[in-house]
Each structure stands twice: as structure tokens, then as C-alpha cells.
Coordinates of C-alpha atoms in Angstrom, one line a residue:
Chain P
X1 CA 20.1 26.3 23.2
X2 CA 21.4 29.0 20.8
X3 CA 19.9 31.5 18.9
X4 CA 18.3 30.5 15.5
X5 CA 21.2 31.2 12.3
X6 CA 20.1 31.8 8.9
X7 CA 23.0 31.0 7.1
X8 CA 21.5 30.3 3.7
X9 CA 18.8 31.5 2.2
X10 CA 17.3 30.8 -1.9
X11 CA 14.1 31.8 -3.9
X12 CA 13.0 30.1 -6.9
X13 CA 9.6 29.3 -8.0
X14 CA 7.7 30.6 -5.1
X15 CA 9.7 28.8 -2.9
X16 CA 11.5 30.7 -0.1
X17 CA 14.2 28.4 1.0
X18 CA 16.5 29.0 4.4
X19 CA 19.2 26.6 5.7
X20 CA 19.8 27.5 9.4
X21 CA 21.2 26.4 12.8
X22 CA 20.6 26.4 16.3
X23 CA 23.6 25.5 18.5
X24 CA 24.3 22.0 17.5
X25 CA 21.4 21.8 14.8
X26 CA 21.1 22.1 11.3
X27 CA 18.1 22.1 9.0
X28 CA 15.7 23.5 6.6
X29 CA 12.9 25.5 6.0
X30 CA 10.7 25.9 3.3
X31 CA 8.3 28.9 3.4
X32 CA 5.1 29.9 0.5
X33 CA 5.2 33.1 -1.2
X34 CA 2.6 34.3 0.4
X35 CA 2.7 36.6 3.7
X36 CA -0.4 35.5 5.1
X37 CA 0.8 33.5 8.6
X38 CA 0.4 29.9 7.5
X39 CA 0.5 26.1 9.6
X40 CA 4.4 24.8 9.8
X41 CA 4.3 21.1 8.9
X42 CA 7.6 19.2 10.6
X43 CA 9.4 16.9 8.2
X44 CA 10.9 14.1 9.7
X45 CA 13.3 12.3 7.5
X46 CA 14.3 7.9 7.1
X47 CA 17.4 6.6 8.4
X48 CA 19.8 7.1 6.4
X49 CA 18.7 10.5 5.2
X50 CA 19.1 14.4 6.1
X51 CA 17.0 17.3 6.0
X52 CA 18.2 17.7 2.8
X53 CA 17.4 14.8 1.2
X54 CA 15.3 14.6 -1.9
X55 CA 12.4 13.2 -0.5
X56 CA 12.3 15.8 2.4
X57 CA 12.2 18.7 -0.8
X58 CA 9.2 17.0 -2.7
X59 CA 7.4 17.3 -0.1
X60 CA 8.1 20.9 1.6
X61 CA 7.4 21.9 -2.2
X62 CA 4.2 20.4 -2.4
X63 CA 3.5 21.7 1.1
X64 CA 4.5 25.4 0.2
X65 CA 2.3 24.9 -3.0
X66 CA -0.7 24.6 -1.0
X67 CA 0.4 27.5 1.4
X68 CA 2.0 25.8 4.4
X69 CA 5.8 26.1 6.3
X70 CA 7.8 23.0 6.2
X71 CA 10.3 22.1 8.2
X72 CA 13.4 19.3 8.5
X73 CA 16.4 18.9 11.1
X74 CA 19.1 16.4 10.9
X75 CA 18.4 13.5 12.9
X76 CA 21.3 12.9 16.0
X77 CA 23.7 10.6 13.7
X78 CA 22.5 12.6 10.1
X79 CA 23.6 14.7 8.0
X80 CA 26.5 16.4 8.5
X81 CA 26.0 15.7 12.2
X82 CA 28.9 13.3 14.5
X83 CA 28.7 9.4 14.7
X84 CA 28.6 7.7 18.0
X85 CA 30.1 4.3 18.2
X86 CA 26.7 3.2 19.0
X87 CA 25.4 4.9 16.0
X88 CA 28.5 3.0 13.7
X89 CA 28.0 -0.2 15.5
X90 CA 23.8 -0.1 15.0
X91 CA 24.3 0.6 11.2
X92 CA 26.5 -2.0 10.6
X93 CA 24.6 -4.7 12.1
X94 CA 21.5 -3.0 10.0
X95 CA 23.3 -3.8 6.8
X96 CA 24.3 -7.2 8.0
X97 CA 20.7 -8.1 9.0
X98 CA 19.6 -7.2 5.3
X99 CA 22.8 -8.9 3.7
X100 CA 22.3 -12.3 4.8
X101 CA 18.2 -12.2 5.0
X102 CA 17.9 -11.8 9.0
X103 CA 14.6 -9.8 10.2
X104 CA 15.9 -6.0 10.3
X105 CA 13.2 -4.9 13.0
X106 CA 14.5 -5.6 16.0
X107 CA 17.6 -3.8 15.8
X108 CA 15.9 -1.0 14.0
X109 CA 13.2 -0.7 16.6
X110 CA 15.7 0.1 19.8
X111 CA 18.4 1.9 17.9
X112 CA 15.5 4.5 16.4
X113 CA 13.6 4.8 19.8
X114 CA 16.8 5.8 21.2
X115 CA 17.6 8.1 18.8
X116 CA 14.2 9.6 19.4
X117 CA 14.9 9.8 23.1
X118 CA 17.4 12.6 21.8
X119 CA 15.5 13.4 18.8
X120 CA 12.2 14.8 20.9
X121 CA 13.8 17.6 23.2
X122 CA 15.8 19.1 19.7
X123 CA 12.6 19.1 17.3
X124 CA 11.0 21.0 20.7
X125 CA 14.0 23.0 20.8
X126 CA 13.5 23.9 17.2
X127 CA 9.6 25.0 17.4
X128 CA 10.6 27.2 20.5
X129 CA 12.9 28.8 18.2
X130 CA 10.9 28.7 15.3
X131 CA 7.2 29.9 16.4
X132 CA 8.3 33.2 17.2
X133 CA 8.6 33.6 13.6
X134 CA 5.4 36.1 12.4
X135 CA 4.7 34.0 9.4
X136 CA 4.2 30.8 11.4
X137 CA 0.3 31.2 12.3
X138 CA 0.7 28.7 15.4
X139 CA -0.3 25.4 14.1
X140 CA 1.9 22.9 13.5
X141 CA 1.2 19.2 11.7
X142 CA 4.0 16.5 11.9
X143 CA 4.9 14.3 8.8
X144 CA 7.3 11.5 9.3
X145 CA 7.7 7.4 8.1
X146 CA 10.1 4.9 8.9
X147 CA 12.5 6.5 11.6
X148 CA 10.5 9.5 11.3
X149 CA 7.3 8.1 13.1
X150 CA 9.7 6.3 16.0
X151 CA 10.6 10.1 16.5
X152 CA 7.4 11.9 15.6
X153 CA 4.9 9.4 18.1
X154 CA 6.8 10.6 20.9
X155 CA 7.1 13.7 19.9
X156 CA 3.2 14.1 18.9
X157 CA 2.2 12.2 22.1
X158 CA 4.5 14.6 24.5
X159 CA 4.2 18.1 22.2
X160 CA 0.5 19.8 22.6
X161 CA 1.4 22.2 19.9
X162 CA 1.3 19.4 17.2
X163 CA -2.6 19.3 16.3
X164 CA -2.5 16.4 13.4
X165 CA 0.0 13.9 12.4
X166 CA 1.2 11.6 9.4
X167 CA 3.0 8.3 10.6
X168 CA 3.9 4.8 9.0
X169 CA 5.7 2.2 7.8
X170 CA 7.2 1.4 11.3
X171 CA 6.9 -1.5 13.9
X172 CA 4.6 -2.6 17.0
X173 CA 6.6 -1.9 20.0
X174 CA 5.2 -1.6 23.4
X175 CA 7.1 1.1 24.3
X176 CA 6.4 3.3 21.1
X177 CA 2.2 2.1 21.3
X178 CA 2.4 3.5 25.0
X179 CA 3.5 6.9 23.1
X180 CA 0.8 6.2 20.5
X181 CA -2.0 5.1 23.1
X182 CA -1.2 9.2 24.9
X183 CA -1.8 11.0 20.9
X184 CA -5.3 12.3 20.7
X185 CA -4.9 14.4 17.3
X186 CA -5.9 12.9 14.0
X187 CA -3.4 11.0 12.5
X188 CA -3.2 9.1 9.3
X189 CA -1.3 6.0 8.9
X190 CA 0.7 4.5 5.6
X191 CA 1.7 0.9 5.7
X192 CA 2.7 -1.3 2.7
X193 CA 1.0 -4.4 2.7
X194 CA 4.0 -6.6 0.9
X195 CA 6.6 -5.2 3.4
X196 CA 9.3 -7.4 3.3
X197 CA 10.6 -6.4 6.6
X198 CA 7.5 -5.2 8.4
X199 CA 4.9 -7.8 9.4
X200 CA 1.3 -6.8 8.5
X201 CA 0.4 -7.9 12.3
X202 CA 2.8 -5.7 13.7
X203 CA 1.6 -2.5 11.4
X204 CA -1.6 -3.0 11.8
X205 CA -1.0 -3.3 15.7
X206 CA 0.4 -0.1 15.8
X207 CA -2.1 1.8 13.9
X208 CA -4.9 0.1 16.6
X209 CA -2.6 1.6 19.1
X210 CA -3.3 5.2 18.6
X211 CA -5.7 6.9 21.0
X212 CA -7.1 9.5 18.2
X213 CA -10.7 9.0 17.7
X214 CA -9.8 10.0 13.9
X215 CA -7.3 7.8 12.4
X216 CA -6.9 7.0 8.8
X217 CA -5.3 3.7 8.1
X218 CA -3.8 4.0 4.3
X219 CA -2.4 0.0 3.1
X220 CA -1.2 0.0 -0.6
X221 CA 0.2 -2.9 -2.0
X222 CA 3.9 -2.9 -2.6
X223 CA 6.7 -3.7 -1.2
X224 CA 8.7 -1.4 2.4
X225 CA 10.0 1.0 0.2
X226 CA 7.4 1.6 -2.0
X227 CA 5.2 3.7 -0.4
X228 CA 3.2 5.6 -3.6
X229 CA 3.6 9.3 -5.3
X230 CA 0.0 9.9 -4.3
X231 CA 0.1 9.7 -0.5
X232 CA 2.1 12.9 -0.2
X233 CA -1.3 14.1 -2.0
X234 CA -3.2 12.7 0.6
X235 CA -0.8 13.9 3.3
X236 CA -1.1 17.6 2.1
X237 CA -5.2 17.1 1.6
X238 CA -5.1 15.9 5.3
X239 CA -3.1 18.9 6.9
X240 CA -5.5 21.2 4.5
X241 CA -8.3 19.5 6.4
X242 CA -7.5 20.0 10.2
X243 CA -5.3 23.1 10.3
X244 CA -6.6 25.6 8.0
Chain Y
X1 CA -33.6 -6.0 -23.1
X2 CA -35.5 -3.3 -24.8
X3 CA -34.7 0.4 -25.5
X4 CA -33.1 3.0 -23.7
X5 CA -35.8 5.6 -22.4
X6 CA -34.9 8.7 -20.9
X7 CA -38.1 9.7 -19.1
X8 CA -37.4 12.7 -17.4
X9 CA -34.7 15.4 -17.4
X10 CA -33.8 18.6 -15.3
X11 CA -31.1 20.2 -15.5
X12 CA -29.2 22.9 -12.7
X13 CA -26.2 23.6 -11.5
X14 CA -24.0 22.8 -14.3
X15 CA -25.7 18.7 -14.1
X16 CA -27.8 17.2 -16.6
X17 CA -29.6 14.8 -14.7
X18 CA -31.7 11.9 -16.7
X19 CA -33.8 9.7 -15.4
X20 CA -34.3 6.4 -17.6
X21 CA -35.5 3.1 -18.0
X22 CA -34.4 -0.2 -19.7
X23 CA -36.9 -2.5 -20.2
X24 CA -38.0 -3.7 -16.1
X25 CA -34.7 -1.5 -15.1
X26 CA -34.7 2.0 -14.1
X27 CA -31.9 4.2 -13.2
X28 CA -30.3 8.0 -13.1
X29 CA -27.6 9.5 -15.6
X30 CA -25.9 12.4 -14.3
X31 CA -23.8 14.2 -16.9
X32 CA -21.7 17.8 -16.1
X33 CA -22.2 20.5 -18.8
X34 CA -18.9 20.2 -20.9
X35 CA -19.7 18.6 -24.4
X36 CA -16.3 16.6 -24.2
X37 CA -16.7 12.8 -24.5
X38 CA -15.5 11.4 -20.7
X39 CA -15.5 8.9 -18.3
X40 CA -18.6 7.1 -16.9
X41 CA -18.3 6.0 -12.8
X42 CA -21.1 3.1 -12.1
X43 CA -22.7 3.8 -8.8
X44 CA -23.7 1.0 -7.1
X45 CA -26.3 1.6 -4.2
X46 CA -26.7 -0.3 -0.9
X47 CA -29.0 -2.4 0.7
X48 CA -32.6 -0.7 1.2
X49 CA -31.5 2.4 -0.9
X50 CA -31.7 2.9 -4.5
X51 CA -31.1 5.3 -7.2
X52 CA -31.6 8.5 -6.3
X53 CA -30.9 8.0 -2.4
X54 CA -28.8 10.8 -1.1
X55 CA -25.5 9.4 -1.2
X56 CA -25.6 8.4 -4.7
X57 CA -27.1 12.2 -5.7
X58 CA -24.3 13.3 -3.6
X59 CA -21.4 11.2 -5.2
X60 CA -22.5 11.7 -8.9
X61 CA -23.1 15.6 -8.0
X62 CA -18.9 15.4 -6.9
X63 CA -18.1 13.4 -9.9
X64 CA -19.8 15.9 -12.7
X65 CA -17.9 18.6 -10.8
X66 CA -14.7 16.7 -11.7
X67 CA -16.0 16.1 -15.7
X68 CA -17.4 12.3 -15.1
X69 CA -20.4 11.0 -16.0
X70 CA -22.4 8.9 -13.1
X71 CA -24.9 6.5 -13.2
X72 CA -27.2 4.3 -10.5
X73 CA -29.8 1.9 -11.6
X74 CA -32.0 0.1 -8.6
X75 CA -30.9 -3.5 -8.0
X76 CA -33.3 -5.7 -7.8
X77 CA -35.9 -5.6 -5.2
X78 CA -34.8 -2.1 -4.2
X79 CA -36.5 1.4 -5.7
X80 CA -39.9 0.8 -6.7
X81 CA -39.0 -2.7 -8.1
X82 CA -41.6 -5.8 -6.9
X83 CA -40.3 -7.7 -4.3
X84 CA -40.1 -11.3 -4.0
X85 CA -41.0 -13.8 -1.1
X86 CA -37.6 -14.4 -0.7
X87 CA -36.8 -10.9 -0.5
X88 CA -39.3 -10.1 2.0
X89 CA -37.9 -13.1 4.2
X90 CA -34.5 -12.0 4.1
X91 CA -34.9 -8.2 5.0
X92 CA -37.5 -9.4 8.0
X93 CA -34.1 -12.2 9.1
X94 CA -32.1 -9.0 8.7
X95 CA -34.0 -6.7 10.9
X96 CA -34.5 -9.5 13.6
X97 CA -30.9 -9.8 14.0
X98 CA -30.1 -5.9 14.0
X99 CA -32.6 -6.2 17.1
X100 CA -31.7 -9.2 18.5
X101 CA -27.8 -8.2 18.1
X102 CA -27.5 -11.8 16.0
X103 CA -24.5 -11.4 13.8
X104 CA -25.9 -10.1 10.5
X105 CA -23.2 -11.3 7.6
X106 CA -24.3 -14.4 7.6
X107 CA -27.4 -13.1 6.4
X108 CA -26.4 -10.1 4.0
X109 CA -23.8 -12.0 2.3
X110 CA -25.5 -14.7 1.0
X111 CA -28.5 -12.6 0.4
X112 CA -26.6 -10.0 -1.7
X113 CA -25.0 -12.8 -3.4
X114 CA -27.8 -14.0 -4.8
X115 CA -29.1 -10.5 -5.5
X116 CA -25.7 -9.7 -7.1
X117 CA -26.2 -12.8 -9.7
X118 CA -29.3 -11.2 -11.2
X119 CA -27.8 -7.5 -10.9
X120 CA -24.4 -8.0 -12.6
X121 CA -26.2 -9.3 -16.1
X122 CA -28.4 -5.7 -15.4
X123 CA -25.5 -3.8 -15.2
X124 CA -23.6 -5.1 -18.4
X125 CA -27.1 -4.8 -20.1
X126 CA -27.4 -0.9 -18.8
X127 CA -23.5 -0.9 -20.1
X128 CA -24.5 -1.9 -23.5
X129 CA -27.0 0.5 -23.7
X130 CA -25.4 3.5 -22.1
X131 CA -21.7 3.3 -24.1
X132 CA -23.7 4.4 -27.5
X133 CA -24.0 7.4 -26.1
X134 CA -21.5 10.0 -27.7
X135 CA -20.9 12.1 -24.7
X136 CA -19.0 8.9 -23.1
X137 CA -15.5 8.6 -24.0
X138 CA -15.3 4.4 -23.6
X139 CA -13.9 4.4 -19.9
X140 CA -15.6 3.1 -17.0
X141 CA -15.4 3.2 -13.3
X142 CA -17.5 1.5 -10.4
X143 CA -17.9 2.7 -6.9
X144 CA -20.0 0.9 -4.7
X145 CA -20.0 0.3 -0.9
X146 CA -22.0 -2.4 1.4
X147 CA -24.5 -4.9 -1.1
X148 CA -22.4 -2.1 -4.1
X149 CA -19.3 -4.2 -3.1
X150 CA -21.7 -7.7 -3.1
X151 CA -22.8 -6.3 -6.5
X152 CA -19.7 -4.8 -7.7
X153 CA -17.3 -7.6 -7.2
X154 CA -18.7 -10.1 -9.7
X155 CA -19.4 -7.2 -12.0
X156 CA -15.7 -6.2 -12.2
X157 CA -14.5 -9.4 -12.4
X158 CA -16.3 -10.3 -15.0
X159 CA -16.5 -7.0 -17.4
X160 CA -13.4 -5.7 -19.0
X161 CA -15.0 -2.4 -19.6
X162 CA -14.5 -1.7 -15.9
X163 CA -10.9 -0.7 -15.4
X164 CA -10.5 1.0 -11.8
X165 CA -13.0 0.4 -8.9
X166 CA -13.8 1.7 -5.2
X167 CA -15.2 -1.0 -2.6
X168 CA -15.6 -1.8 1.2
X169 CA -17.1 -2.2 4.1
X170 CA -18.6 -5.9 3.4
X171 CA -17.9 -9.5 4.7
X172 CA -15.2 -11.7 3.3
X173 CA -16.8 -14.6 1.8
X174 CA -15.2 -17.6 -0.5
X175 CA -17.0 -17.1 -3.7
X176 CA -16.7 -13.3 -3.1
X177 CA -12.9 -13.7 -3.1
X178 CA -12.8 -15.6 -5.8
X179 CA -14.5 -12.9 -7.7
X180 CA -11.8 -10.6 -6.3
X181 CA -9.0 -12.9 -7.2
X182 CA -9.4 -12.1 -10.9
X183 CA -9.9 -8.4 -10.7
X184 CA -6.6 -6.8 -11.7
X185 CA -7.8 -3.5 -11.9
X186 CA -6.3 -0.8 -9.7
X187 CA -8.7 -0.8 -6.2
X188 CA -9.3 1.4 -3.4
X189 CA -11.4 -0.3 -0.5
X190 CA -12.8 1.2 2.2
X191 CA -13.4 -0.7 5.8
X192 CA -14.6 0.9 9.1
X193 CA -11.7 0.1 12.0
X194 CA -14.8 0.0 14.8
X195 CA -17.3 -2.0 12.7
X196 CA -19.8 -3.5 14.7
X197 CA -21.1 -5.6 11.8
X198 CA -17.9 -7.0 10.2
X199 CA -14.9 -8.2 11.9
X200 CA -12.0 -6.4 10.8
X201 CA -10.1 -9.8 9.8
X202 CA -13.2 -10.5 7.9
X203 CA -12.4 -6.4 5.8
X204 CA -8.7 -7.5 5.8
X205 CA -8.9 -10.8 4.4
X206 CA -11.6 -9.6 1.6
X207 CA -9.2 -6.7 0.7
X208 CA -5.9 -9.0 0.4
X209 CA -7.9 -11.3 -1.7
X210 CA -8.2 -8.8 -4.8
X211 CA -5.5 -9.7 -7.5
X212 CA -5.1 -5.9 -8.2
X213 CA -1.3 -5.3 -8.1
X214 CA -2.3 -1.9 -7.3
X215 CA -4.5 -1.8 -4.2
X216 CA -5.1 0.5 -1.9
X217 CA -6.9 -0.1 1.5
X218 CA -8.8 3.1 3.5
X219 CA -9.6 1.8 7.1
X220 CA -11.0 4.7 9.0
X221 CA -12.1 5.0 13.1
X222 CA -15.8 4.8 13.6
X223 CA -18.6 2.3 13.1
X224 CA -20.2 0.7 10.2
X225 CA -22.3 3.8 9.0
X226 CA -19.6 6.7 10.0
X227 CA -17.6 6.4 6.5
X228 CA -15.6 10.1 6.7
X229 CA -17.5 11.9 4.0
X230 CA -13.6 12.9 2.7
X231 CA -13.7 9.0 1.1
X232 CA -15.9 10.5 -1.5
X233 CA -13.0 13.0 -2.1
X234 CA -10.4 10.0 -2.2
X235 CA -12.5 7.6 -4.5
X236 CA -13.0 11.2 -7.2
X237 CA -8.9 11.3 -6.9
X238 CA -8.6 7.6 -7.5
X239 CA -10.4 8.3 -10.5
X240 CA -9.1 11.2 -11.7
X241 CA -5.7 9.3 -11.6
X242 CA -6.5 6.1 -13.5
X243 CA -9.5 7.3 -16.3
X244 CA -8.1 10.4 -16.9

């Protein structure tokens, strides 16, 4: 790996906002005000999505509100990053399985783990870089759904600097649980209890997985993507609770 | 039912607490020290506390801090209320299968069923009383764990004055459901993932029976008693959110 690149860098509302690189990677990094050393929360974006996307801003601003580092990198495939034919030939079959009504999980599941089989080592590569940083305090929390929990339970379960994590709105898979069984930190779980393309079963099997003795199981009603407002809230309200 | 007594008040910390009775009822009104007209959360106790147990101190002393009004009044045969014969029989069956390790629920429910029938006409009476009061601004909230939810329920489903409500940890139960079929208030419910009391299908199938189409379901690790204290937090959010 490369050195760490600034190559952008914004302030507006108390928001200190830096667009960098290292080597390959590209993402973002949202920093308080303040220059008290805070907790770096990683933000691990949906398929589909960037470090850039709007959901990935809402919540490093709410994060930076409350005094914590946020993080996001471009998922291998994202972004601005190159296409694999695997990648072209995985998202096409996606969008076929949702046009004509076919269950979109199993060719989610495999095509996400194996992004996170290259995922883990470059979100590692990034906190090597980024830690040295003297306004990172050395905590770090991890905040990803959908294709950000099939990267962040490996990641969690293989990374001892990650001391609390927010998953969800992903699938039972054997190999991901044996990932889950490993995590010890406290974790809190989002599901959506109408999820058209996530059985309840297989949710609620993955949140049994997790070896934390605190876990926090959060099931609104609603539908896969509509996940509510308020449990970024309760996501910033649980990283205030186990790493400050 | 006869007039509203307040029989004792102190007053410290910024709470106005008020002891009162109705006629054969007695309860506590907690009030915080602004003069403006707000919200009033019903606490409902559980089995073998009453009034002014701990928790429910606790809870209304968090909900004054937020600008709600509280209130707890004993359910029957609890607090210094007489007991019947039949109450005496069922908390001795309860006891021997706590010691015997005897599955309890098909014990409590029943039992707080039939306490909840003379308990919800206490509580819409206590209502009646209470919403003359001028420091109340005409909204309404319940929260009520354990025989709470047994008491709760009903009480929701029947009185349109309650318009967002916390419940959990009980037993799913056919006339209980149906109760919770016609609630279509927003919910949050609270079930413990270890419970050694209530099976977790039993938590699951009581929480998908509430017609709410906002619900929310809190399932935390630990056992029956080891609700995380940061639920109280949650359910003063929830209503924050929906009686504000």
C-alpha cells in the first residue's frame, strides 16, 4: 500500500470534510470541529452505492455532531473504482432476479461475501493508514447494512481494533455466521420485519449467530428498504455508549 | 368512582410528586416543574410491584426530565390493596413453578388476564379523572413491561386517548393478540433473546400480532430480568417522537 493522499479537503458547518486515496483506494472522511482526539466510526456503504453517497453523508454528519470520525471507502466494484466481468455478470443477474420476482438472496449472498474477501484486507489497509492520525483517539466502531454487514462481520470478527458494531438487513449464511459466531463486541442489529427479499427466519438466524454477550436486535415494520430515520439515532446513541 | 384526592405531596429535584387516591384506587403523579400543559405516559407496574416500586420512580423521574407527566396506580391485588383467594392461589402456583422449574406462562397469563379485565376499567376511570387537570396537554402514552403488557394491551386497544405505547417481555396468548390486532398506534416492544420464562417464538409471535403499522421490536441478550437499563432511554425517545 501507498501513502495516504488528501486530495480534497471542505469546511462547512463544523464539518471538516477530506476526500483521499491510498494506492488503489478512494474515500472519505468526516472529522468534528473539535480537536479533542475522538472514536473513528467506519461507514460501510449498500451495493450499489459509494463513499459518497447520500446516505453515507447523513450519517458521518450526525456522527461528527456528536463528536466522532467517520469514515467511507469505495467498495471493490464502486465508485469510481473498475468492473470485473464477475462484478457485470453478478449485477445483471441481480436486476433479473428482482425483474421477474425470483428470490434475490442467493446471488447477493456469494457475490457480497466475495467482495468482502477483498473488501477486509483494504478497510485494514485504511485504519493502518488512518490511526496514525493524532485526532483519531484509537477506538474505532463499524457501521454498515445490506452489503455493508457481509463486509463489516468479517471484518469485525478478524479486526481487534473494532470494539462495537452496527449490522443488518442481510442474510443467514453459514459461512458469514461462522464470522459472526468469532465477534465478541457489542453489536446492534436492524432488520425489517416485512422484508420482501429477506426471510424473517433467516434474519433472525443471523442475529442468534453473533457471539457478543450484548446484542441489540432492532425489527421495525416496513418493508427491505425501509429501514427508519431514527435508527441512525440509535446507532450514534450506541457508539456514544461503548466508546466514549 | 369518587373524587380525585391528592393525599400527599413533596416536591425536589425539579419533580412534583403527588400521591393520590380514587375511590378504592391509589396511585403516584409525577409532574416536572415547567407550567406548560404536556404529555402524560401511564406506567403500568408488574407482577408483585406496585406504584412507587423502584422502576416506576425511576422511569417517571427520566420522563419529567424530558417535560412528561407520569403516572402508576396499583393493579389490583398489588400495593396495599386486599387480596383475594384467588389471588393468593395463583401467586402460591407461581412460586411453586419458579421452584419446581414448571413452565410459568401458563400460569401468569391467564392470571394477569383476568387481573387486566378489572384493571383496564381502573385505568380509563384514573384517565377520566386525571385529564381535568390543566397541566396536561390531552396526550397520552403507556409503558408497561411483564403483567404492564397483560394490563396494557387491552387498555390500548380499547382507549383512543392512548396514542403511542412501549410493551414486552410477556407470553403470546390468543385473546392477548387479539387485543393487539386492533392497536394501530405506533409500538415499541421489548423481549429478552435468553428468556428463560418465555420462548422467543412465543415474544415474536405476540409482537407480529400488533396491527401498529409502525412497530418497532427491541430484543436484547440476557434473561428475563436483565432488560439493559438504556430501554428506558429508547421508550423516553419513542415518546418524545410521537407526543411531542
Amino acid at each position: 500500500m501507498t501513502d495516504l493522499k488528501f486530495i480534497s479537503t471542505t469546511s462547512a458547518n463544523g464539518v471538516l470534510e477530506r476526500e483521499f486515496t491510498l494506492g488503489d483506494l478512494h474515500g472519505m472522511l468526516w472529522s468534528p470541529a473539535s480537536a479533542d482526539p475522538a472514536p473513528l466510526i467506519l461507514l460501510g456503504h449498500g451495493g450499489g452505492r459509494d463513499s459518497k453517497a447520500a446516505p453515507m453523508v447523513g450519517r458521518a454528519h450526525r456522527l461528527t455532531a456528536e463528536g466522532f470520525h467517520a469514515v467511507a471507502i469505495d467498495a471493490p466494484g464502486h465508485g469510481d473504482r473498475p468492473r470485473t466481468a464477475l462484478d457485470d455478470e453478478q449485477i445483471a443477474a441481480m436486476q433479473k432476479a428482482m425483474a421477474t420476482g425470483v428470490p434475490v438472496g442467493p446471488i447477493v449472498v456469494p457475490y457480497n461475501l466475495h467482495l468482502a474477501d477483498l473488501a477486509v484486507p483494504e478497510w485494514q489497509a485504511t485504519l493502518d493508514a488512518l490511526e496514525q492520525l493524532p485526532e483519531l483517539d484509537g477506538r474505532f466502531g463499524y457501521f454498515g447494512l445490506n452489503m455493508g454487514t457481509a463486509i463489516g462481520v468479517p471484518l469485525t470478527a478478524v479486526d481487534p481494533r473494532i470494539s462495537a458494531a452496527v449490522f443488518g438487513i442481510f442474510w443467514y449464511d453459514e459461512v458469514l455466521a461462522e464470522h459472526a459466531r468469532r465477534i465478541k463486541v457489542p453489536i446492534e442489529f436492524a432488520l425489517q420485519w416485512d422484508d420482501q427479499h429477506i426471510p424473517r427466519e433467516s434474519s433472525l438466524a443471523l442475529f442468534d449467530a453473533f457471539g457478543s454477550t450484548e446484542k441489540s436486535l432492532h425489527a421495525n415494520a416496513g418493508a427491505h428498504k425501509e429501514v427508519p430515520r431514527f435508527e441512525v439515532e440509535s446507532m450514534v446513541r450506541f457508539f456514544a455508549r461503548h466508546l466514549r
